[in-house]
Coordinates of C-alpha atoms in Angstrom, one line a residue:
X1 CA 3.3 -21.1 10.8
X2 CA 5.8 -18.3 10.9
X3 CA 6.5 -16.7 14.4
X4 CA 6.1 -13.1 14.0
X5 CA 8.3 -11.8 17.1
X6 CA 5.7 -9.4 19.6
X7 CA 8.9 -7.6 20.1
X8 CA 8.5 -5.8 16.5
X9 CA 6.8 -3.1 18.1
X10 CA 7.8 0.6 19.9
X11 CA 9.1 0.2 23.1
X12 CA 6.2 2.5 24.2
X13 CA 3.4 0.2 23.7
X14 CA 5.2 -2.4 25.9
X15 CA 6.0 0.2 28.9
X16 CA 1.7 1.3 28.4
X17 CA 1.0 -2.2 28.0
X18 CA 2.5 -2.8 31.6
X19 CA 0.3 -0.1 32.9
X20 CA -2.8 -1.2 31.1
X21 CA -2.3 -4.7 33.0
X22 CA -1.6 -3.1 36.5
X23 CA -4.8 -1.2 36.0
X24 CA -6.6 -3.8 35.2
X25 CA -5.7 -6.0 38.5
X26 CA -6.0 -2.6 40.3
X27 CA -10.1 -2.4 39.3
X28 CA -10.1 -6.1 39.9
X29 CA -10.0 -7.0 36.0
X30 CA -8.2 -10.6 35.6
X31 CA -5.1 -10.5 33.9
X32 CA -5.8 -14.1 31.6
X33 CA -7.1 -12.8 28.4
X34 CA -8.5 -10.3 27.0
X35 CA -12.2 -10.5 27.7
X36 CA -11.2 -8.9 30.9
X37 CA -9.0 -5.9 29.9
X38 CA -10.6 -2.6 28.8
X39 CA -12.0 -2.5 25.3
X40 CA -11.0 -0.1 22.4
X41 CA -11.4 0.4 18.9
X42 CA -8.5 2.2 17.0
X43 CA -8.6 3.0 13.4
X44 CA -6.0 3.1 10.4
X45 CA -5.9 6.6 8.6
X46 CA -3.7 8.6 6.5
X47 CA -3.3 12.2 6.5
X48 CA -2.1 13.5 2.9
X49 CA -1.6 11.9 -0.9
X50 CA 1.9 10.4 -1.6
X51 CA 3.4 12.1 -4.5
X52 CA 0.9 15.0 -4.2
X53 CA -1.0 12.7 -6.5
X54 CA -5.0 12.5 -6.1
X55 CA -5.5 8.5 -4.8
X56 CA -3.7 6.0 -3.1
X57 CA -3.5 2.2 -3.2
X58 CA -4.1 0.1 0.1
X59 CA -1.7 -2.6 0.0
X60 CA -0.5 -5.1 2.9
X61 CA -3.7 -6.3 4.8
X62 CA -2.5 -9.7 3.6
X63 CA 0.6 -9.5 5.1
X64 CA -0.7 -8.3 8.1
X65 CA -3.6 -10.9 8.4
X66 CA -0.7 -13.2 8.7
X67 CA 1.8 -11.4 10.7
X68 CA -1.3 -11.1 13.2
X69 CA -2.0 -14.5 13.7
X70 CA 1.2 -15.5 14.5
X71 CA 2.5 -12.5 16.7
X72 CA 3.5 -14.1 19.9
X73 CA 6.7 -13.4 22.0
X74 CA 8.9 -16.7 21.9
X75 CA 11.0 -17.6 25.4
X76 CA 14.5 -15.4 23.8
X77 CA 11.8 -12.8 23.3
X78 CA 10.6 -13.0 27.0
X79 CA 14.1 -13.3 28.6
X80 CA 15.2 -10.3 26.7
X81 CA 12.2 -8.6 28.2
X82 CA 13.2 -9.8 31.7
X83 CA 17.1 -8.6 31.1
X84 CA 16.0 -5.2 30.4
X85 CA 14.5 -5.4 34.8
X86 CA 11.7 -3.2 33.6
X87 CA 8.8 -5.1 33.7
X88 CA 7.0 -7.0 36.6
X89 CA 7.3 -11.0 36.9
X90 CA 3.4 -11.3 36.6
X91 CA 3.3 -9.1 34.0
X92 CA 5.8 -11.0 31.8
X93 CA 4.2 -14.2 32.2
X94 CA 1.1 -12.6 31.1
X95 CA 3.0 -11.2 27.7
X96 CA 4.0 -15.0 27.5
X97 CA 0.6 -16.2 26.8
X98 CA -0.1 -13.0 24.7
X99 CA -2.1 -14.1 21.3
X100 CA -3.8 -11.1 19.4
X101 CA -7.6 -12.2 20.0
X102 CA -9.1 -9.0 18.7
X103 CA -11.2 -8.3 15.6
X104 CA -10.3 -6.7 12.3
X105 CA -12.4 -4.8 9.8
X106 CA -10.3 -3.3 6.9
X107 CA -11.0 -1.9 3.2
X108 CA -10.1 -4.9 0.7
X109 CA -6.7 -4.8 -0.8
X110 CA -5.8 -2.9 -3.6
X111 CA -9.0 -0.1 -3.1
X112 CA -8.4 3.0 -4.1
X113 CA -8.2 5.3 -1.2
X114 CA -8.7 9.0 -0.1
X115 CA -6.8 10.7 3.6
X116 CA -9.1 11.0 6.4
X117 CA -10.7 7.5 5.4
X118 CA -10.8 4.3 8.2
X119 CA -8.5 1.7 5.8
X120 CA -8.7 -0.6 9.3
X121 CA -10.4 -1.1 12.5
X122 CA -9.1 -2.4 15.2
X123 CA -11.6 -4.0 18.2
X124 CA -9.7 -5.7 21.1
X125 CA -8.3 -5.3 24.6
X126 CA -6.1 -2.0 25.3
X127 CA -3.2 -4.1 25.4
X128 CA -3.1 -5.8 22.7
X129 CA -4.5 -2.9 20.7
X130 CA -1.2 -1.0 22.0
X131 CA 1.3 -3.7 21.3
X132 CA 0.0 -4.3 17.3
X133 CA 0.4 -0.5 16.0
X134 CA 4.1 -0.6 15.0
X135 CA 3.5 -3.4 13.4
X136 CA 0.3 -3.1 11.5
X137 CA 1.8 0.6 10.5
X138 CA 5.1 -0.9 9.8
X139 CA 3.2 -3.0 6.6
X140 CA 0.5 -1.0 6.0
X141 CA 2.4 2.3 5.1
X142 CA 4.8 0.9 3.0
X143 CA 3.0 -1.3 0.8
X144 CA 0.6 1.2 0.6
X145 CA 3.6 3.7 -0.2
X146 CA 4.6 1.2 -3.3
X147 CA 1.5 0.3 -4.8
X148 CA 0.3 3.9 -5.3
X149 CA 3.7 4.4 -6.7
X150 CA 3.8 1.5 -9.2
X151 CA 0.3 2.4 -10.1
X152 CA 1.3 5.9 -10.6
X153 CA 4.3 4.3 -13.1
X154 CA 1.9 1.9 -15.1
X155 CA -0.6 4.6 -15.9
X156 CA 2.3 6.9 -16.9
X157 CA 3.6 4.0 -19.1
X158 CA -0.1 4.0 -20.7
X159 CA -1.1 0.9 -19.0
X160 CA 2.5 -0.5 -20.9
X161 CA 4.6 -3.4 -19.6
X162 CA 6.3 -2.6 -16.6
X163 CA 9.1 -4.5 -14.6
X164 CA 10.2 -4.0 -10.7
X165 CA 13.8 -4.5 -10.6
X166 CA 14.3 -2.8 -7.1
X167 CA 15.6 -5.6 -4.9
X168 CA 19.6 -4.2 -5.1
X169 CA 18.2 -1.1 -3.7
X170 CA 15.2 -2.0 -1.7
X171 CA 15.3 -0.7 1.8
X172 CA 16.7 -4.2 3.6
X173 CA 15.5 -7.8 2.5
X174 CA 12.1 -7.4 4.2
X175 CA 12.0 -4.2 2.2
X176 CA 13.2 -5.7 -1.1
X177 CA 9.9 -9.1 -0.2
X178 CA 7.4 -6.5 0.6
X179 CA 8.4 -4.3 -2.2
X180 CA 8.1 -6.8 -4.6
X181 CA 4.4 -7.9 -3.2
X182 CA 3.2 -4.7 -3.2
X183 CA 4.4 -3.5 -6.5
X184 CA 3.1 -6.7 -8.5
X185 CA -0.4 -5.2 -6.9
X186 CA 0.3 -1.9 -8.5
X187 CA 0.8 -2.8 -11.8
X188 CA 4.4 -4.4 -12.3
X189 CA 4.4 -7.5 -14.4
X190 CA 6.8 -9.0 -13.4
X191 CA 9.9 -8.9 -10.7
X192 CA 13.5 -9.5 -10.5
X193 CA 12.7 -10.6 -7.0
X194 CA 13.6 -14.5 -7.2
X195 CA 12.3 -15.4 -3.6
X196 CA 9.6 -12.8 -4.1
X197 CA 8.7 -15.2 -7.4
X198 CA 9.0 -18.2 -5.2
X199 CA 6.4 -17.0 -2.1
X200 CA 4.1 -15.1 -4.0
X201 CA 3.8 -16.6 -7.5
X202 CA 5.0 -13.5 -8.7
X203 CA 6.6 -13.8 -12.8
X204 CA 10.1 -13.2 -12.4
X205 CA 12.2 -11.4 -15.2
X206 CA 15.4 -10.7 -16.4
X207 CA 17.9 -10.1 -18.9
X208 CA 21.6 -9.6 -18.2
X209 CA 24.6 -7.6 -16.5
X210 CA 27.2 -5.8 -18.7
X211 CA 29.8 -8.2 -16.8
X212 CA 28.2 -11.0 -18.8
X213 CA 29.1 -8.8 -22.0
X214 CA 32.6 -7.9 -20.9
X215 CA 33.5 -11.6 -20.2
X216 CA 33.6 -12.6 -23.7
X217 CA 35.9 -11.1 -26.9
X218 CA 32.6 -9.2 -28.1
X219 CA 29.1 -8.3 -27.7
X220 CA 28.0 -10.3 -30.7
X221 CA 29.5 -13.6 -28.9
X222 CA 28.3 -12.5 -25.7
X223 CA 24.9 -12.4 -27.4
X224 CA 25.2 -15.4 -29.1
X225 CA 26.2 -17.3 -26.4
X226 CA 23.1 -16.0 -24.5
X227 CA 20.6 -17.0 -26.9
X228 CA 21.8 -19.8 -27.3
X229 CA 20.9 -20.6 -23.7
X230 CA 17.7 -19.0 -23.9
X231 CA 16.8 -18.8 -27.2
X232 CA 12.8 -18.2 -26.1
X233 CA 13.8 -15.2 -23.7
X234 CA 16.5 -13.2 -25.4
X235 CA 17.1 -10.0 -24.3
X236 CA 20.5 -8.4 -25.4
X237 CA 22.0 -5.3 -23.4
X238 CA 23.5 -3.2 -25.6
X239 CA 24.8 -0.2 -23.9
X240 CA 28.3 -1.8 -22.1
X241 CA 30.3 0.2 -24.9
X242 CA 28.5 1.9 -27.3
X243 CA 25.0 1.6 -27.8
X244 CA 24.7 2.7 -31.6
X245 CA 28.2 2.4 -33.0
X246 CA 28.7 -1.5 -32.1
X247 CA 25.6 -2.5 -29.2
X248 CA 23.0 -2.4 -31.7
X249 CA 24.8 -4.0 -34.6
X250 CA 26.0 -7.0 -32.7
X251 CA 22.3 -7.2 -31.4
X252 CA 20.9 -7.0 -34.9
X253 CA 23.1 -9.9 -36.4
X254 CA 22.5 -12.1 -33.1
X255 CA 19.1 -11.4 -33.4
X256 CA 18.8 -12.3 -37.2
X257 CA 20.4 -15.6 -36.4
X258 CA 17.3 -16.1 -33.9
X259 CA 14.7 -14.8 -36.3
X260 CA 16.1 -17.6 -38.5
X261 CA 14.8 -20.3 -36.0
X262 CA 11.5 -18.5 -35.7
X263 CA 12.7 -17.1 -32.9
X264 CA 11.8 -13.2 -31.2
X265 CA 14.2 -11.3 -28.8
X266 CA 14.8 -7.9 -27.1
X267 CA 17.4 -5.0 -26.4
X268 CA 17.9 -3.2 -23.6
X269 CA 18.9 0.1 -23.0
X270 CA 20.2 1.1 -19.5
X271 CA 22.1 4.6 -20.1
X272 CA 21.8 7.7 -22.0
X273 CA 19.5 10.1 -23.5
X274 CA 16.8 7.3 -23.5
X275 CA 14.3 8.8 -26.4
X276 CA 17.2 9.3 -28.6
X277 CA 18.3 5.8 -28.1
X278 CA 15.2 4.2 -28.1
X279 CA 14.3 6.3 -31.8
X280 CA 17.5 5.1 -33.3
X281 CA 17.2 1.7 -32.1
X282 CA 13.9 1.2 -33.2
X283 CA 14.6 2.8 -36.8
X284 CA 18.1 0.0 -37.0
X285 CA 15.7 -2.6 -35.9
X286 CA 13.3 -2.1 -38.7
X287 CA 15.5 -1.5 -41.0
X288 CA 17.5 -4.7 -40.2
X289 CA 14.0 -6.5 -41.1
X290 CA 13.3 -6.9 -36.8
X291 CA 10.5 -5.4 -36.7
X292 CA 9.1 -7.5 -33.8
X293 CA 12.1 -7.1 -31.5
X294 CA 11.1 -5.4 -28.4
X295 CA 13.0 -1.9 -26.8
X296 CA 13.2 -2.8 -22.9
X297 CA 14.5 0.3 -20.7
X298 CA 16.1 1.5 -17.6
X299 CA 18.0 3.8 -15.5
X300 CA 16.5 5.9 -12.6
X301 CA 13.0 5.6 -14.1
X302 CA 9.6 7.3 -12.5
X303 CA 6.1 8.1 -13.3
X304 CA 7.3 11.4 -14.2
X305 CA 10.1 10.8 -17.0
X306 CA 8.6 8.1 -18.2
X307 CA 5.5 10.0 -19.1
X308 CA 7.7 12.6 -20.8
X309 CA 9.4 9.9 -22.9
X310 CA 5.6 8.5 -23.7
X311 CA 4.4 12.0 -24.7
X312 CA 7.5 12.5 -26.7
X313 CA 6.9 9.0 -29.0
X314 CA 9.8 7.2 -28.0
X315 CA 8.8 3.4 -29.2
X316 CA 9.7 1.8 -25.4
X317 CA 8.2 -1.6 -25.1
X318 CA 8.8 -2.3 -21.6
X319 CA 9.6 -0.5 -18.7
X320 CA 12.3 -1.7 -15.9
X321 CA 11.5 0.6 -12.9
X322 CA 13.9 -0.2 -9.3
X323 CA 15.1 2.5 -7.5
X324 CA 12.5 5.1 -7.7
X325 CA 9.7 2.2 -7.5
X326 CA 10.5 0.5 -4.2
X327 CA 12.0 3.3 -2.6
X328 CA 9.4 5.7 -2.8
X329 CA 11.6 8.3 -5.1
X330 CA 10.7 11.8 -3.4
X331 CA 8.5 10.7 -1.1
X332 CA 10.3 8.2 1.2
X333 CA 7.1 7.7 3.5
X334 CA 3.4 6.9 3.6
X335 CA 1.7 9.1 5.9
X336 CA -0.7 6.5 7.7
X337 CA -1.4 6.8 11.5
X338 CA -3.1 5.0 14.4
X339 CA -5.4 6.3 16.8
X340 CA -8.3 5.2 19.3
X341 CA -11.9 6.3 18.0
X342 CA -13.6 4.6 20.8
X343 CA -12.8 3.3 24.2
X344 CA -15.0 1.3 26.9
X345 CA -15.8 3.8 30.0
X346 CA -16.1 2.9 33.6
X347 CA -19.6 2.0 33.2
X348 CA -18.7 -0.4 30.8
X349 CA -20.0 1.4 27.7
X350 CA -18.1 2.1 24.7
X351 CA -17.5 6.0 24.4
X352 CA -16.5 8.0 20.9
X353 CA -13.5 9.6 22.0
X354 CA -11.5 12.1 19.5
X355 CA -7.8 13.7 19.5
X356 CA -7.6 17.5 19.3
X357 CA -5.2 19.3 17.7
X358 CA -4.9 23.6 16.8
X359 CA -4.5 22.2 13.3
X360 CA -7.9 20.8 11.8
X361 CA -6.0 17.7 9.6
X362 CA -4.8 16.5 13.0
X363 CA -8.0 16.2 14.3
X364 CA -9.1 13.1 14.4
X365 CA -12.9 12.2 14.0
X366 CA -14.6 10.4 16.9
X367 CA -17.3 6.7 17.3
X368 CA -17.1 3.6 15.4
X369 CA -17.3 4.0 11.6
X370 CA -17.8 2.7 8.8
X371 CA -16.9 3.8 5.3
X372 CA -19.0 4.4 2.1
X373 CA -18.5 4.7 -1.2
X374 CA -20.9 6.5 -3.7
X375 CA -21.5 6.0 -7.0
X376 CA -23.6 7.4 -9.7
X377 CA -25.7 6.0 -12.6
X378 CA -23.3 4.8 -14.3
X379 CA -21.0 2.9 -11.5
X380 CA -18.0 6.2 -11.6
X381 CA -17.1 7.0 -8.1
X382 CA -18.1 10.6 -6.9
X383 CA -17.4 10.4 -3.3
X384 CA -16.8 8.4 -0.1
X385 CA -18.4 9.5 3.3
X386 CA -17.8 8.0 6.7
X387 CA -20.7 7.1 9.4
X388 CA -21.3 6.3 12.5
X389 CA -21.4 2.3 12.1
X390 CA -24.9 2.3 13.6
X391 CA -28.3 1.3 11.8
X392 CA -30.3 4.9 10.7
X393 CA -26.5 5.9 9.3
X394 CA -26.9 2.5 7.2
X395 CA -30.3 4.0 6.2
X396 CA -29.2 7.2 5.0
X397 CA -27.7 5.1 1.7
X398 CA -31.2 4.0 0.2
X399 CA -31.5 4.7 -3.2
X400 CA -33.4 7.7 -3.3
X401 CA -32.2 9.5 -0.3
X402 CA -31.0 13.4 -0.7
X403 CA -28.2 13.7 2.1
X404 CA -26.1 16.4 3.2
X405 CA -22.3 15.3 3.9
X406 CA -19.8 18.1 5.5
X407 CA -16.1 18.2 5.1
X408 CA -14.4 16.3 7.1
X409 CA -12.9 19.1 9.4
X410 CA -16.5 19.8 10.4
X411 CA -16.4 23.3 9.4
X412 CA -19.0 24.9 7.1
X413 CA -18.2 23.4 3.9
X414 CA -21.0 20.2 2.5
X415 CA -22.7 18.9 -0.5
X416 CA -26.4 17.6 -1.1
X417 CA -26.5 14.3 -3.0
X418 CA -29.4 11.9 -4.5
X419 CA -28.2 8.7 -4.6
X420 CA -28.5 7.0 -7.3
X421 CA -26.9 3.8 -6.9
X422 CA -26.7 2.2 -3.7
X423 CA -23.2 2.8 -2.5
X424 CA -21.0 0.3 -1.2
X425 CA -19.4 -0.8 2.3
X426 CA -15.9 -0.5 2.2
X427 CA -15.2 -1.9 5.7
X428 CA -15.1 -5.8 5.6
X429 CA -14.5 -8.2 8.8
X430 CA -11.6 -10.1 8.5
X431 CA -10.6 -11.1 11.6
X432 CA -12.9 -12.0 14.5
X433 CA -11.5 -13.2 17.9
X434 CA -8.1 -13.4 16.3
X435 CA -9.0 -15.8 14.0
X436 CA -9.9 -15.4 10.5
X437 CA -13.1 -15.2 9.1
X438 CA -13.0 -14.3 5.7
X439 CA -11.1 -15.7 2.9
X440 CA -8.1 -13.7 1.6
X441 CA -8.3 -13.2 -2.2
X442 CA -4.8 -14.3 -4.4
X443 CA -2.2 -11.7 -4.9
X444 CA -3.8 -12.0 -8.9
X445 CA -7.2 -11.0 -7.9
X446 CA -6.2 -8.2 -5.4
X447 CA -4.3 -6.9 -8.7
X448 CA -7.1 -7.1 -10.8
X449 CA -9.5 -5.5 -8.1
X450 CA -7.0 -2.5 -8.2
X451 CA -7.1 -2.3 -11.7
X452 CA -11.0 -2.1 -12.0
X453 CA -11.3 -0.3 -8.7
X454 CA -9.3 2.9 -10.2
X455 CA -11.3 2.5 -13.6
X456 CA -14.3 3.8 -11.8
X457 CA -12.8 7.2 -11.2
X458 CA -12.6 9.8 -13.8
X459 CA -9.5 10.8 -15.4
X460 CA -9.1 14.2 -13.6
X461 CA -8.2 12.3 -10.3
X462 CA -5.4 10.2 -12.0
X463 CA -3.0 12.9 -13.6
X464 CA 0.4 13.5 -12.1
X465 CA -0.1 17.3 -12.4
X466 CA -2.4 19.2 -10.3
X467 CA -5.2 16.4 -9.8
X468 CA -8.7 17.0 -8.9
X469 CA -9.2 16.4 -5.4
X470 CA -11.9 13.4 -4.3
X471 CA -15.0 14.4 -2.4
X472 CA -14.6 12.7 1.6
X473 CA -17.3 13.7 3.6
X474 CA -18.9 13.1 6.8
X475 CA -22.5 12.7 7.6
X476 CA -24.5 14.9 9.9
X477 CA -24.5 12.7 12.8
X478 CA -21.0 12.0 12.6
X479 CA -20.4 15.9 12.3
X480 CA -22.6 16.8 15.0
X481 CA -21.1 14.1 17.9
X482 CA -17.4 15.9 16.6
X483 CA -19.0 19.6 17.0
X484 CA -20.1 18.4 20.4
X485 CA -16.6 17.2 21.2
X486 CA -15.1 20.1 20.5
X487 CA -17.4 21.9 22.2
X488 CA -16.8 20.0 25.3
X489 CA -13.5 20.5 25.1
X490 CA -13.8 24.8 24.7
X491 CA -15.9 24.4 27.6
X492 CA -12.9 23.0 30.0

């Protein structure tokens, strides 16, 4: 098993951690495991849409189910803790033994999610709740920020081929690994990622660098030469020079020379006005008789041009996306946070508890949850509401039931619904005492679940421009214990 260093987390959870612990031998709590520290339940949210798009894509539990496992502080982690003359002897020891033994319920990867909604729940000690959020945000938000990307580029592309070529400008090598992982979930095909081929079974792809082109006389022998290598994956780029007065034509006679073995190959275009090019290539191609050679682009791609070139006809076969794809283009960050819902009081009772802010969005909603997802007749998703996670909220979901659910800043807005169909727990147990207890799908099926999971909403939600926003409720009970808090809060 891979160590995951303990140390890969905000210096602030380890200075509260300390003060957790010294509380807990103050009250008389033991400090040997967690069974004796205060419990809590913290819960993974995000406050606002990447991209101002309308849905996002959860990506990373995977990774994090195995970062989790293995999170431990090794002995260079615990004598840099001792250099730093911060942290008490007994309390070091105690981070020595540290294991995660919590429990973990999280929305399966590759949902389609909504802000406001409990993606994760956290149940442990106060410690080790602490010392897992820079880490468990860390993943979380960035996968999550390059799924809903790469989705957003395949549906642009009209559900077309698209490639992930981000690893030269992926944010570090974790960046480049992670990247790659999460945007094979969103919808890429295929990576450039070698190593990210190797760990996750991931195709890898590629065609070649305009040095290769420049090292020989011309492009037709650079071309040659290629196929000749890989006669069964030829693709020629043909933009080191000039892309229609000598590119194209050394790729049309190289490429007749394949069809001539029965073979098929490709051109790339990685420069210029790309539906011009593309037109013109594809109109040389078939009238050179190569009809079935492919058009393979590149060159600061997103959702947004590429959906322009679509719209415009320009015959694109496959899509290489990097910089804009594993980055995050113009919106660097995914907005997911961390906070308690629920802590365990002096009487030894677990209490709702529920951070307040002046602005609504930052107020966070209190008690253990669980999410729900409705459907109608037909299977289309209509809304998701969050509950208590108590038994009459489970009962509220019966087919047949008329509910009221309220917005989720608890003000005046709601809606009645029937439902039809009975809706769907998103909140599954993964992790119970630290250990796993619930198999993790492959990286193939978490794709295909994304794929079918976003079928199921209309259209409306899915545009780049000016989509519909998705219904997230709360139920009464839920809204009531919030109204109370805030009224207990007025009151002070």
């Amino acid at each position: 098993m891979v160590h995951t260093s303990a140390l890969f987390t905000d210096f602030y959870a380890l200075t509260m951690a300390q003060g957790y612990w010294k509380q807990n031998m103050a009250c008389g709590r033991s400090d040997r495991g967690r069974s004796e520290d205060r419990l809590a339940i913290f819960e993974v949210f995000f406050r606002r849409q990447p991209f101002n798009g309308g849905y996002a894509i959860f990506a990373g539990l995977g990774t994090l189910l195995e970062s989790l496992v293995s999170f431990t502080f090794s002995d260079e982690d615990i004598a840099y803790l001792k250099s730093l003359n911060l942290f008490e002897e007994n309390f070091i020891e105690y981070l020595r033994n540290f294991r995660f033994s919590g429990s973990l319920w999280a929305v399966d990867e590759g949902t389609v999610v909504f802000p406001q909604e409990p993606l994760i729940r956290i149940a442990g000690g106060l410690i080790e709740c602490q010392l897992i959020e820079g880490l468990l945000l860390n993943i979380i938000n960035f996968q999550s920020l390059v799924a809903t990307k790469t989705r957003r580029v395949w549906l642009a592309a009209g559900k077309g081929t698209v490639m992930e070529f981000g690893l030269r400008r992926a944010q570090g090598p974790d960046g480049a690994m992670s990247a790659s992982r999460a945007a094979y979930i969103g919808g890429a095909m295929g990576t450039s990622n070698t190593l990210a081929g190797k760990l996750f079974g991931i195709p890898v792809l590629g065609t070649m660098a305009h040095s290769w082109v420049m090292s020989f006389p011309n492009e037709e022998l650079a071309f040659d030469a290629y196929a000749e290598l890989y006669p069964d994956r030829a693709v020629f780029l043909i933009d080191t020079y000039d892309t229609l007065k000598s590119g194209i034509y050394s790729a049309i006679q190289s490429g007749k020379k394949l069809k001539e073995r029965g073979k098929c190959f490709g051109v790339r275009l990685d420069s210029g006005d790309i539906q011009y090019l593309s037109t013109e290539v594809r109109r040389m191609l078939d009238e050179a008789g190569l009809n079935d050679a492919a058009i393979s682009v590149s060159n600061e791609l997103d959702e947004s041009i590429i959906q322009t070139l679509v719209n415009s006809g320009a015959p694109v076969d496959v899509w290489g996306v990097g910089t804009r794809m594993v980055t995050g283009g113009d919106d660097p960050a995914f907005s997911g946070v961390y906070k308690m819902a629920a802590c365990e009081d002096a009487n030894g009772q677990m209490a709702p508890v529920m951070k307040f802010s002046d602005n609504p969005e930052k107020t966070t909603n209190p008690g253990i949850k669980q999410l729900w997802r409705i459907r109608d007749s037909r299977g289309a998703a209509i809304a998701d509401v969050l509950a208590l996670d108590e038994p009459d909220e489970d009962s509220l979901f019966n087919a047949g039931s008329r509910c009221r659910f309220w917005h989720p800043s608890a003000d005046y807005r709601h809606f009645y619904h029937t439902i039809e169909e009975a809706p769907q727990p998103l909140l599954q147990h993964y992790l119970a005492d630290g250990k796993p207890c619930r198999s993790l799908p492959s990286l193939d099926e978490i794709r295909a679940h994304c794929t079918a999971d976003l079928a199921s909403f209309d259209s409306t939600y899915k545009r780049l421009l000016n989509p519909h926003v998705y219904k997230v409720s709360i139920t009464e009970k839920l809204r009531e214990l919030k109204l109370e808090k805030l009224g207990m809060r007025n009151e002070k």
